[in-house]
PDB file of C-alpha atoms in Angstrom:
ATOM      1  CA  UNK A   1     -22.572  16.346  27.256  1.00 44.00           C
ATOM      2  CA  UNK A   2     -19.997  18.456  28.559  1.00 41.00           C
ATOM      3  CA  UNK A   3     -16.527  18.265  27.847  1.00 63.00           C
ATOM      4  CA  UNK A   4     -14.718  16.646  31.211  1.00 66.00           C
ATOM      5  CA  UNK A   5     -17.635  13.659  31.326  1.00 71.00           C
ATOM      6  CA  UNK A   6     -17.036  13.114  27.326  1.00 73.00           C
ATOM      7  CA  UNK A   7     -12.982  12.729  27.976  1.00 76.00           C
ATOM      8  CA  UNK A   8     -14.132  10.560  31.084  1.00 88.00           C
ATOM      9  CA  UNK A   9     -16.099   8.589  28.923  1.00 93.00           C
ATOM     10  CA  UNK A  10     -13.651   8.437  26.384  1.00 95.00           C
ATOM     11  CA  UNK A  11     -11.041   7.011  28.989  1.00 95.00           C
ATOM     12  CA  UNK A  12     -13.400   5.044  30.495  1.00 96.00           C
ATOM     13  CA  UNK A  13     -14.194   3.331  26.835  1.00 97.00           C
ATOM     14  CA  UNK A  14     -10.601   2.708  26.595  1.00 97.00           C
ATOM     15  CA  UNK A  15      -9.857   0.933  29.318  1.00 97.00           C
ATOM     16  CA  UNK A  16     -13.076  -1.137  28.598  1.00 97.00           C
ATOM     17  CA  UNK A  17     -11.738  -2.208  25.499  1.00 98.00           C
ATOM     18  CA  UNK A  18      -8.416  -3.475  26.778  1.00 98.00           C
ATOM     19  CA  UNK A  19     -10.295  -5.447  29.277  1.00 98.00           C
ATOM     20  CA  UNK A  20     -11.721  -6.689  25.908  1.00 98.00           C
ATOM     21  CA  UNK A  21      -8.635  -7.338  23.951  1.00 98.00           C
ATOM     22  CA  UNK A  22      -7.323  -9.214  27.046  1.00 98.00           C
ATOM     23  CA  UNK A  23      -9.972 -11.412  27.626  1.00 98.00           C
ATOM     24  CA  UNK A  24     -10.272 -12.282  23.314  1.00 98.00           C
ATOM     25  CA  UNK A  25      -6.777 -12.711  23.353  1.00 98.00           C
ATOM     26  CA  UNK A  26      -6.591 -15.671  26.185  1.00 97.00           C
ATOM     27  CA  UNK A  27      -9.478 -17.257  24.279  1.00 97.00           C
ATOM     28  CA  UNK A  28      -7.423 -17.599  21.981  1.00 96.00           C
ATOM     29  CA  UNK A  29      -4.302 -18.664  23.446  1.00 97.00           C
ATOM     30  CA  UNK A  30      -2.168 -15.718  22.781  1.00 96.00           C
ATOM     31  CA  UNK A  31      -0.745 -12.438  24.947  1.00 95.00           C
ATOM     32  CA  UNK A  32      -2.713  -9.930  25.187  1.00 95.00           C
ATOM     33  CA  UNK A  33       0.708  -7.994  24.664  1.00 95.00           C
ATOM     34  CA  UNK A  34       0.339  -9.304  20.637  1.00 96.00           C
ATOM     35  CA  UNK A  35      -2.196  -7.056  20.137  1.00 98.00           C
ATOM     36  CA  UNK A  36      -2.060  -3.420  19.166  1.00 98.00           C
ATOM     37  CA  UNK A  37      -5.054  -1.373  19.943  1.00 98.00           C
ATOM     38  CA  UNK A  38      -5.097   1.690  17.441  1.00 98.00           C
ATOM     39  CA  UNK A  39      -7.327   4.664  18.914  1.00 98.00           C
ATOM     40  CA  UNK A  40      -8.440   6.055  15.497  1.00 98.00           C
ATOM     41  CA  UNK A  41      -9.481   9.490  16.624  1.00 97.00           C
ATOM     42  CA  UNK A  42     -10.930  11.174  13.082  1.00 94.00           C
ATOM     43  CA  UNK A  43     -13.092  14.134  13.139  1.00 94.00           C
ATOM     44  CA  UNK A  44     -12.445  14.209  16.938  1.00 96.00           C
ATOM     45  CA  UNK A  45     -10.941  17.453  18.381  1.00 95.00           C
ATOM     46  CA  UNK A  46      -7.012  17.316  19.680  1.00 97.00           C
ATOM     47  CA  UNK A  47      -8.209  18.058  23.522  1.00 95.00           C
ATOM     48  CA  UNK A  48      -9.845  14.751  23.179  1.00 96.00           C
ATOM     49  CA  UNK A  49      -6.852  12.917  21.503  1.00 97.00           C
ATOM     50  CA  UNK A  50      -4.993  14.888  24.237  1.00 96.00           C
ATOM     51  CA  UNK A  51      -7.060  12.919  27.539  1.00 95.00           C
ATOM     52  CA  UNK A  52      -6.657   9.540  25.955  1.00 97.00           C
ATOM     53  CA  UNK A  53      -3.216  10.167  25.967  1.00 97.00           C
ATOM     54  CA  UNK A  54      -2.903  11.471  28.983  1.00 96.00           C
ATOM     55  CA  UNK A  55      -4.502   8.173  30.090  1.00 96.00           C
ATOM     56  CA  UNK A  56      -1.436   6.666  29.062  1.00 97.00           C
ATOM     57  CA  UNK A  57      -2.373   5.541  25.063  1.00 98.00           C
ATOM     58  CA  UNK A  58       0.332   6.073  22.532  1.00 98.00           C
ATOM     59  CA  UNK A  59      -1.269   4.579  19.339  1.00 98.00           C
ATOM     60  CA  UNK A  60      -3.439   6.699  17.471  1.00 98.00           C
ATOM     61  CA  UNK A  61      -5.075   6.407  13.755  1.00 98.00           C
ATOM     62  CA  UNK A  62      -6.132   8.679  11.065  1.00 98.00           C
ATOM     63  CA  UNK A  63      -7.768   7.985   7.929  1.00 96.00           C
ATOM     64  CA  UNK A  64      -7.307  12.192   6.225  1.00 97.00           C
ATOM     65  CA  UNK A  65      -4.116  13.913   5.713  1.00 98.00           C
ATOM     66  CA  UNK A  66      -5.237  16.958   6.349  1.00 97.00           C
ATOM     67  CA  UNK A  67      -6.836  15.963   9.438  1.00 97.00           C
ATOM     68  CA  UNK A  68      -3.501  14.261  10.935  1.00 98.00           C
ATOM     69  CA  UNK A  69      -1.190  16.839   9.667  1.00 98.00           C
ATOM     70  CA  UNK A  70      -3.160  19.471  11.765  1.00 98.00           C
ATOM     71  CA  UNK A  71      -3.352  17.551  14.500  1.00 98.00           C
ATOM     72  CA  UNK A  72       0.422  16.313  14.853  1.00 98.00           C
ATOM     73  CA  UNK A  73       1.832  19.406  15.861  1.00 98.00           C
ATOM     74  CA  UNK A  74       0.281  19.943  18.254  1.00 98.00           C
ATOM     75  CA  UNK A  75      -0.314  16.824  20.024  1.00 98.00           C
ATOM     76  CA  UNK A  76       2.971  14.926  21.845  1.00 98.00           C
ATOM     77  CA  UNK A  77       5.957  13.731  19.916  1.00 97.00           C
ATOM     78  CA  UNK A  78       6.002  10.197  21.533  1.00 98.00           C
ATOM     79  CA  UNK A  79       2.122   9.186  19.668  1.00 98.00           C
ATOM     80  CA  UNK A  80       2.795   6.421  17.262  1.00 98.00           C
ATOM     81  CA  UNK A  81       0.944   8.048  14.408  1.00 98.00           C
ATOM     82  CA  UNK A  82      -1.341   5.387  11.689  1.00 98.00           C
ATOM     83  CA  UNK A  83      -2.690   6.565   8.729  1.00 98.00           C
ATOM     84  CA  UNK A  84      -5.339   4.349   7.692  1.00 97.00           C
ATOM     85  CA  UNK A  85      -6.639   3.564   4.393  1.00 92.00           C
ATOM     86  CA  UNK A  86      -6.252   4.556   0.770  1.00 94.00           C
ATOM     87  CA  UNK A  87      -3.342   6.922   0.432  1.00 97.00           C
ATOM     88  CA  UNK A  88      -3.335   8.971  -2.638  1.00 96.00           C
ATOM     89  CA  UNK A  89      -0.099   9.563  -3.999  1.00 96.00           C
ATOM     90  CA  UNK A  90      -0.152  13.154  -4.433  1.00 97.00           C
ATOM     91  CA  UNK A  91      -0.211  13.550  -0.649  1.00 98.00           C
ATOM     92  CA  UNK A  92       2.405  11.472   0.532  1.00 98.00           C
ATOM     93  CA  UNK A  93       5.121  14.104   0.265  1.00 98.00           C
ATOM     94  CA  UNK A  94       2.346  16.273   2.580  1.00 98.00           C
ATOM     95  CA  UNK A  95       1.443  13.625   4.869  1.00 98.00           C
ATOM     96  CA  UNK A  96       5.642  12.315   5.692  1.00 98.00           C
ATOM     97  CA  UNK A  97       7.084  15.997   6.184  1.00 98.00           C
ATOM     98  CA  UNK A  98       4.135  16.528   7.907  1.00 98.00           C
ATOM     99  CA  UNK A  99       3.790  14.039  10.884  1.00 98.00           C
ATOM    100  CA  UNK A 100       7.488  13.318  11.881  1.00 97.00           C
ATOM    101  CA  UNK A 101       6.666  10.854  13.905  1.00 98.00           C
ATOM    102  CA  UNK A 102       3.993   8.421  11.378  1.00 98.00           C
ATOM    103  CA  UNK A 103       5.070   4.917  12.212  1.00 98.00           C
ATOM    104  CA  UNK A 104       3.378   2.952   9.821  1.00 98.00           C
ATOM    105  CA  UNK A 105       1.415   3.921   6.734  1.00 98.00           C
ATOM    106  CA  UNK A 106      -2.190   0.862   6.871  1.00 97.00           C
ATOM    107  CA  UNK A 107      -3.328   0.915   3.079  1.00 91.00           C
ATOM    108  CA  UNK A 108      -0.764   0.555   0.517  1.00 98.00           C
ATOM    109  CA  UNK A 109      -2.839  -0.847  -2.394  1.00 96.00           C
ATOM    110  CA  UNK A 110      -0.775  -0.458  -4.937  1.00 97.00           C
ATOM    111  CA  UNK A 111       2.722  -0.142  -6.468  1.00 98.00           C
ATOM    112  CA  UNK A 112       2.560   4.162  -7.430  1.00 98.00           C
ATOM    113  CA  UNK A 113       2.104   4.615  -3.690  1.00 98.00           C
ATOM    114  CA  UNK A 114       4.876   2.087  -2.765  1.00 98.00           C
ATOM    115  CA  UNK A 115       7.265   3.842  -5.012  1.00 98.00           C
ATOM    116  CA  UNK A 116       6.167   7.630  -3.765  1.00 98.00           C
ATOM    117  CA  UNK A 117       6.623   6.601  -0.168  1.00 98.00           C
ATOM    118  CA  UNK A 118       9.727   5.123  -0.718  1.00 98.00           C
ATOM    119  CA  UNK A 119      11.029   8.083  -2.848  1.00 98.00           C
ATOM    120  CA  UNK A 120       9.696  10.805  -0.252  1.00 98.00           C
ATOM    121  CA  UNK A 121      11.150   8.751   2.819  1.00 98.00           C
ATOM    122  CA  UNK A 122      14.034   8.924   1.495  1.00 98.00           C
ATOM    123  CA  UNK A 123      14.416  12.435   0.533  1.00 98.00           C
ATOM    124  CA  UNK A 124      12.827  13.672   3.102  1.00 98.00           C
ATOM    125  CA  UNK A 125      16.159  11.157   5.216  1.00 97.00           C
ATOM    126  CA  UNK A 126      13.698   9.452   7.514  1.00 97.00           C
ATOM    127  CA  UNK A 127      14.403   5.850   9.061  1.00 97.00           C
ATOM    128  CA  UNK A 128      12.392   3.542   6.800  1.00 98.00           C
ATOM    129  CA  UNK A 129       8.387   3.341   7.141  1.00 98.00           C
ATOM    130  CA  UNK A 130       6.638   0.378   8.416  1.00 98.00           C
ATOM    131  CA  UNK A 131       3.520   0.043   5.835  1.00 98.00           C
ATOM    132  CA  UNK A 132       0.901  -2.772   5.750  1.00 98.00           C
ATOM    133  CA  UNK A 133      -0.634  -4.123   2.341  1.00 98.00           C
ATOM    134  CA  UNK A 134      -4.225  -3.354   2.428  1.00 97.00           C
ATOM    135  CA  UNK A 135      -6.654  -5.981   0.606  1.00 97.00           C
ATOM    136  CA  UNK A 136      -9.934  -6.630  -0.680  1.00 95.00           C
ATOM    137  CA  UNK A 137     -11.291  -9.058   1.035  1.00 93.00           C
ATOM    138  CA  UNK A 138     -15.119  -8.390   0.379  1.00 88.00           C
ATOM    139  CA  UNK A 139     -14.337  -7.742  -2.603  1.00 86.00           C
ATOM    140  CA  UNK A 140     -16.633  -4.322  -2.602  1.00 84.00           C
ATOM    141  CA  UNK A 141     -16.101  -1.902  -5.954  1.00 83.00           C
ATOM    142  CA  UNK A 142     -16.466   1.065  -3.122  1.00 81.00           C
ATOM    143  CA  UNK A 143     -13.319  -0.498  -0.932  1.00 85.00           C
ATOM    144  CA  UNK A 144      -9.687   0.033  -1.889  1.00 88.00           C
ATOM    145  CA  UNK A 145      -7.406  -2.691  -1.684  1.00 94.00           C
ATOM    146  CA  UNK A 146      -5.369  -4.997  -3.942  1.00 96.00           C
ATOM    147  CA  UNK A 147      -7.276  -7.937  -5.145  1.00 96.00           C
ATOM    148  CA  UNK A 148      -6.070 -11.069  -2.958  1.00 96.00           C
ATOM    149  CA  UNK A 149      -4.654 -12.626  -6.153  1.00 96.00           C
ATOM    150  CA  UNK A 150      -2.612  -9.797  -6.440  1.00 97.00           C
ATOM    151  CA  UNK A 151      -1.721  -9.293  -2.782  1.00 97.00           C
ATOM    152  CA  UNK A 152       1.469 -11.532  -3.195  1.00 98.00           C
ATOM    153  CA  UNK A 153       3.134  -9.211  -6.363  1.00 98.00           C
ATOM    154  CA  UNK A 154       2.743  -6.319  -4.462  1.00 98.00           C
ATOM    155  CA  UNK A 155       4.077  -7.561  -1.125  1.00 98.00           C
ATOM    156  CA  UNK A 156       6.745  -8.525  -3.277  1.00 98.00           C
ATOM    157  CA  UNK A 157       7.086  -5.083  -4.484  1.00 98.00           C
ATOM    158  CA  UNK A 158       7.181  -3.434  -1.522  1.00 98.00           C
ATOM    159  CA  UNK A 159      10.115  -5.788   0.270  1.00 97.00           C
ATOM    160  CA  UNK A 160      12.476  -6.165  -2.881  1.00 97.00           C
ATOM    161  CA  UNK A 161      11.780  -2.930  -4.595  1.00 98.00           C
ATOM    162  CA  UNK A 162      11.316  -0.155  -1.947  1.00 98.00           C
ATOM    163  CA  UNK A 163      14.427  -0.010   0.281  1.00 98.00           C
ATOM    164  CA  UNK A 164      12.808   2.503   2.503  1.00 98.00           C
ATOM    165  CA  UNK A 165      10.113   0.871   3.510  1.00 98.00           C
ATOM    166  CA  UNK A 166       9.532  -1.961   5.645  1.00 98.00           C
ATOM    167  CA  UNK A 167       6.922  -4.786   4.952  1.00 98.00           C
ATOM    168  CA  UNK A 168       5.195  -5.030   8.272  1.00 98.00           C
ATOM    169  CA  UNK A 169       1.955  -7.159   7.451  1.00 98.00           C
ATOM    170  CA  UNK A 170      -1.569  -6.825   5.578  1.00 98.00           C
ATOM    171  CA  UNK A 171      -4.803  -4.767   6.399  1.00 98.00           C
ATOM    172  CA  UNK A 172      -8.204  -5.495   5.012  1.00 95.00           C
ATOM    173  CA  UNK A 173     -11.838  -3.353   6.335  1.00 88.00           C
ATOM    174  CA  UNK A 174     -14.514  -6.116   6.051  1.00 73.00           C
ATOM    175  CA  UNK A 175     -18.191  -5.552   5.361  1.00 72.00           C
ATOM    176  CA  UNK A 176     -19.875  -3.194   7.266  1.00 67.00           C
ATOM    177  CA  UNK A 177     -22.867  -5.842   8.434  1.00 65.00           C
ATOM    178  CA  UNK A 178     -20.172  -7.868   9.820  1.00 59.00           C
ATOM    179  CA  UNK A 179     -22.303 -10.935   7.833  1.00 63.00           C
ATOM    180  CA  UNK A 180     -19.129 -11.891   6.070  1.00 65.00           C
ATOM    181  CA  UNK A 181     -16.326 -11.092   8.842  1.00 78.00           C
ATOM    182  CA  UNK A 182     -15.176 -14.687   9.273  1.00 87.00           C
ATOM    183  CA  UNK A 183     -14.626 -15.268   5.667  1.00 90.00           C
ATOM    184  CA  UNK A 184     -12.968 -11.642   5.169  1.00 92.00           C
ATOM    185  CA  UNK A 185     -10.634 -12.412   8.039  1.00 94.00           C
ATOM    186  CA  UNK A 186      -9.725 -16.362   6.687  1.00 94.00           C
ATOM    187  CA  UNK A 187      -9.203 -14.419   3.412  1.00 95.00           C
ATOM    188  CA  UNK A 188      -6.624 -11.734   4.778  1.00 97.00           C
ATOM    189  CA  UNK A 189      -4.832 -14.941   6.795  1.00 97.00           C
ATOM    190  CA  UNK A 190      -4.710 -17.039   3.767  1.00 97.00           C
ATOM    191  CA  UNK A 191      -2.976 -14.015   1.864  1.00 98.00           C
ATOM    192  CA  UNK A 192      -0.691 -14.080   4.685  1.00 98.00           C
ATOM    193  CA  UNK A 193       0.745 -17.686   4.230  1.00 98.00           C
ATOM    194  CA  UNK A 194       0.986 -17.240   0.690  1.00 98.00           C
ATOM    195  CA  UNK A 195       2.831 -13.995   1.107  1.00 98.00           C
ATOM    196  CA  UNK A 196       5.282 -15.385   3.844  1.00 98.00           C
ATOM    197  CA  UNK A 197       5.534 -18.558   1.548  1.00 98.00           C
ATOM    198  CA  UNK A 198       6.711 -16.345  -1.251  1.00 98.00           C
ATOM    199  CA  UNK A 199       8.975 -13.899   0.903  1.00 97.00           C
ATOM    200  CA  UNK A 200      10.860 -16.331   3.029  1.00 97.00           C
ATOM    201  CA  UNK A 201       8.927 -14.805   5.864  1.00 96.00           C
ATOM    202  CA  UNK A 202       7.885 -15.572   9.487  1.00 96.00           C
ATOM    203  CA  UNK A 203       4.420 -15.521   9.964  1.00 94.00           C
ATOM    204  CA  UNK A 204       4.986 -13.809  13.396  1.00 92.00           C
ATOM    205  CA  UNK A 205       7.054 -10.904  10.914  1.00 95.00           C
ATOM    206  CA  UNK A 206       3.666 -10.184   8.970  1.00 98.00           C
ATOM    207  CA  UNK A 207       0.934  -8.711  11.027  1.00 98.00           C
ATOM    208  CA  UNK A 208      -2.525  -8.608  10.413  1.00 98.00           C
ATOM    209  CA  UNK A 209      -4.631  -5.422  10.745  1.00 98.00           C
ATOM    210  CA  UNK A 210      -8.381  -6.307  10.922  1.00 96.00           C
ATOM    211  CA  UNK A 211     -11.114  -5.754  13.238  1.00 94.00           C
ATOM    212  CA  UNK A 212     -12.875  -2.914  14.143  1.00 94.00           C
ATOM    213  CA  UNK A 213     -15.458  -1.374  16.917  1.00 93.00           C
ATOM    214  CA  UNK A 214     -17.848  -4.074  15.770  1.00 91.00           C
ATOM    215  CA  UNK A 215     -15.839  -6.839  15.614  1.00 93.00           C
ATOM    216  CA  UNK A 216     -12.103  -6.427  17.293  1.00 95.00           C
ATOM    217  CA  UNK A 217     -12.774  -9.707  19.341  1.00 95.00           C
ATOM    218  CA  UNK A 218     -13.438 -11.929  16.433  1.00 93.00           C
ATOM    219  CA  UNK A 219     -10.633 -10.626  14.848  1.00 95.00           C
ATOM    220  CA  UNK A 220      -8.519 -11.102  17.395  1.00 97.00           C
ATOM    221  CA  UNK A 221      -9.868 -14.472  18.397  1.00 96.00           C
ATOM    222  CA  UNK A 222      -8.975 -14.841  14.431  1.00 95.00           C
ATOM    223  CA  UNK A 223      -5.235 -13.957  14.141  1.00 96.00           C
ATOM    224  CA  UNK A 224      -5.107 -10.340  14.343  1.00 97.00           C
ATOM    225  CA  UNK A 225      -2.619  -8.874  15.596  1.00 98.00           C
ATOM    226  CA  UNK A 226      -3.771  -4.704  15.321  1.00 98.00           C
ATOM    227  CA  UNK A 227      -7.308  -3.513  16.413  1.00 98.00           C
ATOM    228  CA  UNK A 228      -8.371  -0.225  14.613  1.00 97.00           C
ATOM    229  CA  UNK A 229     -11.177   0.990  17.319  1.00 97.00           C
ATOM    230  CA  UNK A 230     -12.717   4.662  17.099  1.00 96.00           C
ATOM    231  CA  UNK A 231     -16.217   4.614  17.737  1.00 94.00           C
ATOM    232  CA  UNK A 232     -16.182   2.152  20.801  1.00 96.00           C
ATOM    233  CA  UNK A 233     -13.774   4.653  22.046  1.00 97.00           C
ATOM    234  CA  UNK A 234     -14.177   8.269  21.368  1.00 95.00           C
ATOM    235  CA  UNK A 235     -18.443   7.839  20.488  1.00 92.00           C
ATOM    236  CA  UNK A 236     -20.080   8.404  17.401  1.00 88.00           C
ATOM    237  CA  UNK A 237     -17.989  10.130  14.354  1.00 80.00           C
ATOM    238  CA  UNK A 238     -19.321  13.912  13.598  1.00 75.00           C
ATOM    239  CA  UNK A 239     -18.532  15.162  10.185  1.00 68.00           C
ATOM    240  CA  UNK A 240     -18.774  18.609   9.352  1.00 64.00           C
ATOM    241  CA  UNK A 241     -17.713  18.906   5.724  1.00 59.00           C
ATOM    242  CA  UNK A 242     -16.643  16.309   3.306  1.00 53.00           C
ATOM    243  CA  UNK A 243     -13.382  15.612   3.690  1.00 51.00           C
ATOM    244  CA  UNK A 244     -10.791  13.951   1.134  1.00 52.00           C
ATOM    245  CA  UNK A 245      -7.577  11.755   1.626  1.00 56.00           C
TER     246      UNK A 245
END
């Protein structure tokens, strides 16, 4: 496929899935507005990026360092950069001086990270980071994540021990079947009342990040509050070399 049909598809996609979001958010009762959609654009070149933005998307997602420290630069300063996923500590310093303008970090999983981030934020004197939690819920040895027993202590963590960054909400990936979805997403919900219980916090102050191209409307039909679509979007994933957070 040439080029100008796959950004026309790719725009095209988009606008399909906001229909999407719409419609699963009035099902359930809520504004459409509540929902972020979060393009996650990985292996896929910046001219692509580029048309979806010109289409008038802002939020983008990127699960390798490398891969969204390339790309920043030279993609506009107004995109409300995601990383997505297990963050290795070792790379935060890369990843912050990196992309200027990273909004929220999606997988802190544990307290190392939280204390890096914090540290590098503030030496490197940026505003403070919105970050999500990111839990188990399928409880998968191959899936990172804090274990849902766990998820309160490490919320805690993050909002009474890191200055610098802001607790924004919780992430979880469910299974890949999509078999268990509906129990993943109660499990990431019920981590959320316990968390807000513990924290003195409004629900509406703790997001939930879950859903993807398979199953953004039952997520959202289930609470959730960011949609991380990339497939649905840009088309199938092409990976040339193994690539590392």
């Amino acid at each position: 496929m040439a080029a100008p049909a796959i950004e026309g598809a790719a725009v095209t996609a988009l606008r399909s899935v906001m229909v999407r979001v719409r419609q699963a958010a009035e099902r359930a009762g809520r504004r459409p507005e509540s929902v972020r959609i979060v393009a996650v654009s990985k292996t896929k070149p910046v001219s692509l990026i580029r048309h979806v933005y010109d289409a008038g998307h802002r939020c983008f997602g990127e699960n390798y360092v490398q891969e969204v420290v390339d790309k920043a630069p030279q993609l506009p300063e107004d995109i409300e950069w995601h990383f997505i996923g297990h963050l290795q500590s070792n790379k935060v310093k890369t990843l912050l001086a990196g992309v200027p303008n990273l909004a929220m970090v999606q997988g802190v999983d544990n307290e190392k990270v939280a204390n890096v981030l914090d540290r590098v934020v503030s030496t490197l004197g940026r505003n403070p980071l919105k970050v999500f939690v990111q839990v188990n819920t399928s409880g998968e040895a191959s899936k990172s994540g804090i274990e849902p027993s766990s998820c309160v202590a490490l919320a805690e963590h993050v909002k009474l021990r890191c200055p610098n960054l802001v607790l924004s909400g919780l992430m979880t990936i469910g299974m890949p079947d999509y078999t268990s979805t509906p129990e993943n997403f109660r499990k990431l919900s019920n981590c959320r009342l316990e968390v807000c219980k513990a924290l003195g916090m409004a629900e509406d102050h703790c997001e939930l990040s879950m859903g993807m191209s398979g199953d953004f409307e039952q997520a959202i039909e289930m609470g959730s509050t960011n949609v991380r679509v990339g497939s649905t979007i840009f088309g199938p994933r092409e990976y040339p070399k193994k690539q590392s957070n």
